[in-house]
Amino acid sequence: MLTSANTHQERRVVGASCDDGLICTINDVYGANCTCAGTPLNDADGDGVCDENDLCTGTPTGELVNTDGCSCTQQTLDDGDPCTLDGCTDGIVSHTLLDGDADLDGVCDGADACANTPTGEAVNAFGCACSEQTVDDGIACTVDDCLNGVVTHILIDADADGVCDTDDACPGTAIGEVVSAAGCACAQLPTVCFDGACAAGPVVVGVNGPYSNVGASVQTGEPQPPTGSLQQPVGLVQWSSAEPLGVVQFRGPTFREDQFELRHHQYVGQPDRPLERTGLQRTAHRRRGTGRGQR
């Protein structure tokens, strides 16, 4: 640098080092015309960052980059933290904290239903670990479990009819059948007919019930129902004084040619035919019939 009283002038000597102000040049020196110039380095994407220093080659034309040569579109902005706002300007990515996460479970405090999750325990979407929830639903026929904060209650239901096995009076229900609260589809129930209209349901006859099956003893002098004459699951027959009562379908092979009377009503039947009420009776007794339906 040569100086005078009035002038500060840089000494420019051919071959002396200088800085040409360009990023992608090296070995900048003064040339014969006293101009500073360097040896160019490649910058294939023209983003201003030399190829050898560019971590993101192929930057789209016109997009601003950071010092590594990466634009916003060439980077992952989401930091995976739900409690931060992710942004990017001129290739510089930022993560602004929106809400705290005091228990570090990955759920922001504002949305965390379990604010003090023990360190390291996996949580559900609400920030609750298994240890912070009631897993047992109190229902005997479900298997209760919890994994990663998600509680499940699996019904023990072998025939998948929606009724727990311990409460299912009709196991083995066909898939897709609509069932009653007892777990029985129409096809699994005996047929009951009133005034010519038939529907599936529990058999209702006589008085002094309910009893669990056809072979149950009958009180107050009423005759014993024909054991085994009704083919149905145990627990569906109800003996009661319900009215009105018309025809009850008995399907078993053992009820043959027997005519018997129940208190208040008399019934007659034969194999594979409805048990038909023939009239009102005040006494109970049993007698042999002709094997043909009577009215």
CSV table of C-alpha atoms in Angstrom, one decimal:
chain,number,residue,atom,x,y,z
A,1,MET,CA,0.0,0.0,0.0
A,2,LEU,CA,1.5,3.3,-1.1
A,3,THR,CA,0.4,6.4,0.6
A,4,SER,CA,0.8,10.1,0.1
A,5,ALA,CA,-0.4,13.1,2.0
A,6,ASN,CA,-3.7,13.1,0.1
A,7,THR,CA,-4.1,9.6,-1.2
A,8,HIS,CA,-4.3,6.0,0.0
A,9,GLN,CA,-3.6,3.7,-2.9
A,10,GLU,CA,-3.5,-0.1,-2.7
A,11,ARG,CA,-0.3,-1.5,-4.2
A,12,ARG,CA,-1.3,-3.8,-7.0
A,13,VAL,CA,1.5,-6.0,-8.1
A,14,VAL,CA,1.1,-8.6,-10.8
A,15,GLY,CA,0.9,-12.0,-9.1
A,16,ALA,CA,0.1,-10.7,-5.6
A,17,SER,CA,-2.8,-12.3,-3.7
A,18,CYS,CA,-6.1,-10.6,-3.6
A,19,ASP,CA,-9.9,-11.4,-3.2
A,20,ASP,CA,-12.1,-11.1,-6.3
A,21,GLY,CA,-15.2,-11.4,-4.1
A,22,LEU,CA,-16.5,-14.5,-5.8
A,23,ILE,CA,-17.3,-17.6,-3.8
A,24,CYS,CA,-16.5,-20.1,-6.4
A,25,THR,CA,-12.9,-19.1,-7.3
A,26,ILE,CA,-9.6,-19.9,-5.6
A,27,ASN,CA,-6.0,-18.6,-5.8
A,28,ASP,CA,-7.1,-15.0,-6.5
A,29,VAL,CA,-4.2,-12.9,-7.8
A,30,TYR,CA,-3.7,-9.6,-9.7
A,31,GLY,CA,-3.3,-10.0,-13.4
A,32,ALA,CA,-1.3,-8.0,-15.9
A,33,ASN,CA,-4.1,-5.5,-16.2
A,34,CYS,CA,-4.1,-5.2,-12.3
A,35,THR,CA,-7.5,-6.9,-12.1
A,36,CYS,CA,-8.0,-9.4,-9.3
A,37,ALA,CA,-9.2,-12.8,-10.6
A,38,GLY,CA,-9.2,-16.3,-9.4
A,39,THR,CA,-9.4,-19.8,-10.8
A,40,PRO,CA,-13.1,-20.7,-11.2
A,41,LEU,CA,-14.6,-23.6,-9.3
A,42,ASN,CA,-17.7,-25.4,-10.6
A,43,ASP,CA,-21.3,-24.5,-9.4
A,44,ALA,CA,-23.5,-26.7,-11.5
A,45,ASP,CA,-26.8,-25.5,-10.1
A,46,GLY,CA,-25.8,-21.9,-10.0
A,47,ASP,CA,-26.9,-21.4,-6.4
A,48,GLY,CA,-23.8,-19.5,-5.4
A,49,VAL,CA,-22.2,-22.4,-3.5
A,50,CYS,CA,-19.4,-24.2,-5.2
A,51,ASP,CA,-20.0,-27.9,-6.0
A,52,GLU,CA,-17.3,-29.1,-3.6
A,53,ASN,CA,-19.1,-27.4,-0.8
A,54,ASP,CA,-22.7,-27.9,-2.0
A,55,LEU,CA,-24.6,-30.4,0.2
A,56,CYS,CA,-27.7,-30.0,-2.0
A,57,THR,CA,-26.8,-30.3,-5.7
A,58,GLY,CA,-29.5,-29.5,-8.2
A,59,THR,CA,-31.1,-26.7,-6.4
A,60,PRO,CA,-34.1,-25.3,-8.4
A,61,THR,CA,-33.3,-22.1,-10.2
A,62,GLY,CA,-34.0,-19.0,-8.3
A,63,GLU,CA,-34.4,-20.7,-4.9
A,64,LEU,CA,-32.4,-19.1,-2.1
A,65,VAL,CA,-30.0,-21.4,-0.2
A,66,ASN,CA,-28.2,-21.6,3.1
A,67,THR,CA,-24.4,-21.8,3.4
A,68,ASP,CA,-24.6,-25.5,2.6
A,69,GLY,CA,-26.2,-24.8,-0.7
A,70,CYS,CA,-29.7,-26.1,0.3
A,71,SER,CA,-33.0,-24.4,-0.3
A,72,CYS,CA,-36.2,-24.9,1.8
A,73,THR,CA,-37.6,-27.4,-0.7
A,74,GLN,CA,-34.5,-29.6,-0.3
A,75,GLN,CA,-34.7,-30.1,3.4
A,76,THR,CA,-37.0,-31.8,6.0
A,77,LEU,CA,-38.7,-29.1,7.9
A,78,ASP,CA,-40.7,-31.2,10.4
A,79,ASP,CA,-38.6,-32.0,13.5
A,80,GLY,CA,-41.1,-34.6,14.7
A,81,ASP,CA,-41.9,-32.5,17.8
A,82,PRO,CA,-45.6,-31.6,18.0
A,83,CYS,CA,-44.9,-28.8,20.4
A,84,THR,CA,-42.9,-26.7,17.8
A,85,LEU,CA,-43.9,-24.7,14.7
A,86,ASP,CA,-41.6,-25.6,11.9
A,87,GLY,CA,-40.6,-23.0,9.3
A,88,CYS,CA,-38.0,-22.2,6.6
A,89,THR,CA,-36.8,-18.9,5.1
A,90,ASP,CA,-34.0,-18.6,2.5
A,91,GLY,CA,-32.9,-22.2,3.2
A,92,ILE,CA,-32.7,-21.6,6.9
A,93,VAL,CA,-34.9,-24.0,8.8
A,94,SER,CA,-36.4,-23.0,12.2
A,95,HIS,CA,-38.4,-24.7,14.9
A,96,THR,CA,-40.3,-22.3,17.2
A,97,LEU,CA,-41.6,-23.7,20.5
A,98,LEU,CA,-45.3,-23.4,20.8
A,99,ASP,CA,-46.0,-25.3,24.0
A,100,GLY,CA,-43.9,-27.1,26.6
A,101,ASP,CA,-43.7,-30.8,27.2
A,102,ALA,CA,-42.9,-31.1,30.9
A,103,ASP,CA,-42.9,-34.9,31.1
A,104,LEU,CA,-41.1,-35.3,27.8
A,105,ASP,CA,-43.6,-37.9,26.5
A,106,GLY,CA,-43.9,-36.3,23.1
A,107,VAL,CA,-47.4,-34.8,23.8
A,108,CYS,CA,-47.6,-31.0,24.3
A,109,ASP,CA,-48.7,-30.0,27.8
A,110,GLY,CA,-51.8,-28.3,26.4
A,111,ALA,CA,-53.0,-31.6,25.0
A,112,ASP,CA,-51.6,-33.9,27.6
A,113,ALA,CA,-54.3,-35.7,29.7
A,114,CYS,CA,-51.6,-37.3,31.9
A,115,ALA,CA,-49.1,-34.5,32.7
A,116,ASN,CA,-46.7,-36.6,34.8
A,117,THR,CA,-45.9,-39.6,32.7
A,118,PRO,CA,-43.0,-41.6,34.1
A,119,THR,CA,-39.8,-41.2,32.0
A,120,GLY,CA,-39.5,-43.7,29.2
A,121,GLU,CA,-43.1,-45.0,29.2
A,122,ALA,CA,-44.8,-45.1,25.8
A,123,VAL,CA,-48.1,-43.1,25.7
A,124,ASN,CA,-51.2,-42.9,23.6
A,125,ALA,CA,-52.4,-39.9,21.6
A,126,PHE,CA,-53.5,-38.2,24.8
A,127,GLY,CA,-50.2,-38.5,26.5
A,128,CYS,CA,-51.2,-41.4,28.9
A,129,ALA,CA,-49.1,-44.4,29.6
A,130,CYS,CA,-50.5,-47.8,30.6
A,131,SER,CA,-49.5,-47.2,34.3
A,132,GLU,CA,-51.6,-44.0,34.3
A,133,GLN,CA,-54.9,-45.7,33.2
A,134,THR,CA,-57.4,-48.2,34.6
A,135,VAL,CA,-56.9,-51.3,32.4
A,136,ASP,CA,-59.5,-53.6,34.0
A,137,ASP,CA,-63.0,-52.8,32.8
A,138,GLY,CA,-64.6,-55.0,35.5
A,139,ILE,CA,-66.2,-57.3,33.0
A,140,ALA,CA,-65.5,-61.0,33.6
A,141,CYS,CA,-65.7,-62.1,30.0
A,142,THR,CA,-63.1,-59.7,28.5
A,143,VAL,CA,-59.4,-59.9,28.3
A,144,ASP,CA,-58.0,-56.5,29.3
A,145,ASP,CA,-54.6,-55.4,27.9
A,146,CYS,CA,-52.6,-52.2,27.4
A,147,LEU,CA,-49.8,-51.6,24.9
A,148,ASN,CA,-48.1,-48.3,24.3
A,149,GLY,CA,-50.8,-46.5,26.3
A,150,VAL,CA,-53.6,-48.0,24.3
A,151,VAL,CA,-56.1,-50.0,26.4
A,152,THR,CA,-58.0,-52.9,24.8
A,153,HIS,CA,-60.8,-55.1,26.1
A,154,ILE,CA,-61.2,-58.3,24.0
A,155,LEU,CA,-64.5,-60.1,24.4
A,156,ILE,CA,-64.2,-63.9,25.0
A,157,ASP,CA,-66.8,-64.8,22.3
A,158,ALA,CA,-66.1,-68.1,20.5
A,159,ASP,CA,-68.9,-67.7,17.9
A,160,ALA,CA,-68.3,-63.9,17.5
A,161,ASP,CA,-72.0,-63.0,18.0
A,162,GLY,CA,-71.2,-60.2,20.4
A,163,VAL,CA,-72.4,-62.1,23.5
A,164,CYS,CA,-69.7,-63.3,26.0
A,165,ASP,CA,-69.3,-67.1,26.1
A,166,THR,CA,-70.2,-67.2,29.8
A,167,ASP,CA,-73.5,-65.5,29.0
A,168,ASP,CA,-74.2,-67.2,25.6
A,169,ALA,CA,-77.1,-69.6,25.8
A,170,CYS,CA,-76.6,-70.6,22.1
A,171,PRO,CA,-72.9,-71.2,21.4
A,172,GLY,CA,-72.0,-71.9,17.8
A,173,THR,CA,-74.2,-69.2,16.3
A,174,ALA,CA,-73.6,-68.9,12.5
A,175,ILE,CA,-71.4,-65.9,11.5
A,176,GLY,CA,-73.5,-62.9,10.6
A,177,GLU,CA,-76.7,-64.0,12.4
A,178,VAL,CA,-78.5,-61.4,14.5
A,179,VAL,CA,-78.8,-62.6,18.0
A,180,SER,CA,-80.8,-61.8,21.2
A,181,ALA,CA,-79.2,-60.6,24.5
A,182,ALA,CA,-78.8,-64.3,25.3
A,183,GLY,CA,-76.7,-64.9,22.2
A,184,CYS,CA,-79.3,-66.8,20.2
A,185,ALA,CA,-80.3,-66.4,16.6
A,186,CYS,CA,-83.9,-67.0,15.5
A,187,ALA,CA,-82.8,-70.3,13.9
A,188,GLN,CA,-81.5,-71.5,17.3
A,189,LEU,CA,-84.8,-70.9,19.2
A,190,PRO,CA,-88.0,-73.0,19.3
A,191,THR,CA,-91.0,-71.8,17.3
A,192,VAL,CA,-93.9,-70.2,19.2
A,193,CYS,CA,-97.2,-69.5,17.4
A,194,PHE,CA,-100.0,-67.2,18.6
A,195,ASP,CA,-103.2,-67.0,16.6
A,196,GLY,CA,-101.6,-68.4,13.5
A,197,ALA,CA,-98.5,-66.0,13.5
A,198,CYS,CA,-95.3,-67.8,14.4
A,199,ALA,CA,-92.1,-66.3,15.8
A,200,ALA,CA,-88.9,-67.6,17.3
A,201,GLY,CA,-88.6,-67.2,21.1
A,202,PRO,CA,-88.6,-68.9,24.5
A,203,VAL,CA,-91.4,-71.4,24.9
A,204,VAL,CA,-94.0,-70.1,27.4
A,205,VAL,CA,-96.5,-72.7,28.8
A,206,GLY,CA,-98.1,-73.6,32.1
A,207,VAL,CA,-97.5,-72.0,35.5
A,208,ASN,CA,-95.1,-72.0,38.4
A,209,GLY,CA,-91.9,-71.2,36.5
A,210,PRO,CA,-89.4,-70.5,35.3
A,211,TYR,CA,-87.6,-73.8,35.0
A,212,SER,CA,-84.3,-74.3,33.2
A,213,ASN,CA,-85.3,-77.1,30.7
A,214,VAL,CA,-88.1,-79.3,29.5
A,215,GLY,CA,-87.4,-82.0,32.0
A,216,ALA,CA,-87.9,-79.8,35.0
A,217,SER,CA,-90.5,-80.9,37.5
A,218,VAL,CA,-93.8,-79.2,37.6
A,219,GLN,CA,-95.5,-78.2,40.8
A,220,THR,CA,-99.0,-78.0,42.1
A,221,GLY,CA,-100.1,-81.3,40.5
A,222,GLU,CA,-99.3,-80.4,37.0
A,223,PRO,CA,-98.0,-83.3,34.8
A,224,GLN,CA,-94.4,-83.7,33.9
A,225,PRO,CA,-93.6,-82.3,30.4
A,226,PRO,CA,-92.3,-84.9,28.0
A,227,THR,CA,-88.5,-85.1,28.7
A,228,GLY,CA,-86.3,-84.5,25.7
A,229,SER,CA,-89.2,-83.7,23.4
A,230,LEU,CA,-88.0,-80.1,22.7
A,231,GLN,CA,-84.7,-79.8,20.8
A,232,GLN,CA,-83.2,-76.5,22.0
A,233,PRO,CA,-80.4,-75.2,24.2
A,234,VAL,CA,-80.9,-75.6,27.9
A,235,GLY,CA,-82.0,-72.4,29.6
A,236,LEU,CA,-84.5,-71.2,27.0
A,237,VAL,CA,-87.7,-72.7,28.1
A,238,GLN,CA,-89.8,-70.6,30.5
A,239,TRP,CA,-92.8,-72.1,32.3
A,240,SER,CA,-95.0,-69.2,33.3
A,241,SER,CA,-98.6,-68.1,33.1
A,242,ALA,CA,-98.0,-65.6,30.3
A,243,GLU,CA,-100.9,-64.9,28.0
A,244,PRO,CA,-102.0,-65.2,25.2
A,245,LEU,CA,-100.8,-68.7,24.4
A,246,GLY,CA,-101.6,-70.6,21.2
A,247,VAL,CA,-99.5,-73.3,19.5
A,248,VAL,CA,-96.1,-74.4,20.7
A,249,GLN,CA,-93.9,-76.4,18.4
A,250,PHE,CA,-92.5,-79.5,20.0
A,251,ARG,CA,-90.0,-81.2,17.6
A,252,GLY,CA,-88.5,-84.1,19.5
A,253,PRO,CA,-89.0,-87.7,18.6
A,254,THR,CA,-90.0,-88.9,22.1
A,255,PHE,CA,-93.3,-87.0,22.2
A,256,ARG,CA,-95.5,-89.6,20.4
A,257,GLU,CA,-99.2,-90.2,20.7
A,258,ASP,CA,-99.1,-88.6,24.2
A,259,GLN,CA,-101.9,-86.3,25.1
A,260,PHE,CA,-101.5,-84.4,28.3
A,261,GLU,CA,-103.1,-81.6,30.0
A,262,LEU,CA,-101.6,-78.6,31.8
A,263,ARG,CA,-103.4,-76.6,34.3
A,264,HIS,CA,-105.7,-74.1,32.6
A,265,HIS,CA,-104.8,-75.3,29.1
A,266,GLN,CA,-104.9,-78.7,27.3
A,267,TYR,CA,-102.3,-79.5,24.6
A,268,VAL,CA,-102.2,-82.3,22.1
A,269,GLY,CA,-99.3,-83.3,19.8
A,270,GLN,CA,-97.5,-85.8,17.7
A,271,PRO,CA,-94.0,-86.1,16.0
A,272,ASP,CA,-93.0,-83.0,13.9
A,273,ARG,CA,-96.3,-81.3,14.4
A,274,PRO,CA,-97.3,-78.4,16.6
A,275,LEU,CA,-98.5,-79.0,20.1
A,276,GLU,CA,-102.0,-77.7,19.9
A,277,ARG,CA,-104.2,-76.3,22.6
A,278,THR,CA,-107.5,-78.0,22.6
A,279,GLY,CA,-109.3,-76.2,25.4
A,280,LEU,CA,-109.3,-74.9,29.0
A,281,GLN,CA,-108.8,-77.3,31.9
A,282,ARG,CA,-108.9,-76.8,35.6
A,283,THR,CA,-107.3,-80.1,36.5
A,284,ALA,CA,-104.0,-81.8,35.6
A,285,HIS,CA,-103.7,-85.3,34.4
A,286,ARG,CA,-102.2,-87.4,31.6
A,287,ARG,CA,-103.9,-89.8,29.3
A,288,ARG,CA,-103.1,-91.7,26.1
A,289,GLY,CA,-104.2,-90.2,22.8
A,290,THR,CA,-104.8,-91.4,19.3
A,291,GLY,CA,-101.6,-89.8,18.0
A,292,ARG,CA,-103.6,-87.3,15.9
A,293,GLY,CA,-104.0,-83.7,16.6
A,294,GLN,CA,-107.3,-82.8,18.2
A,295,ARG,CA,-109.2,-79.6,18.6
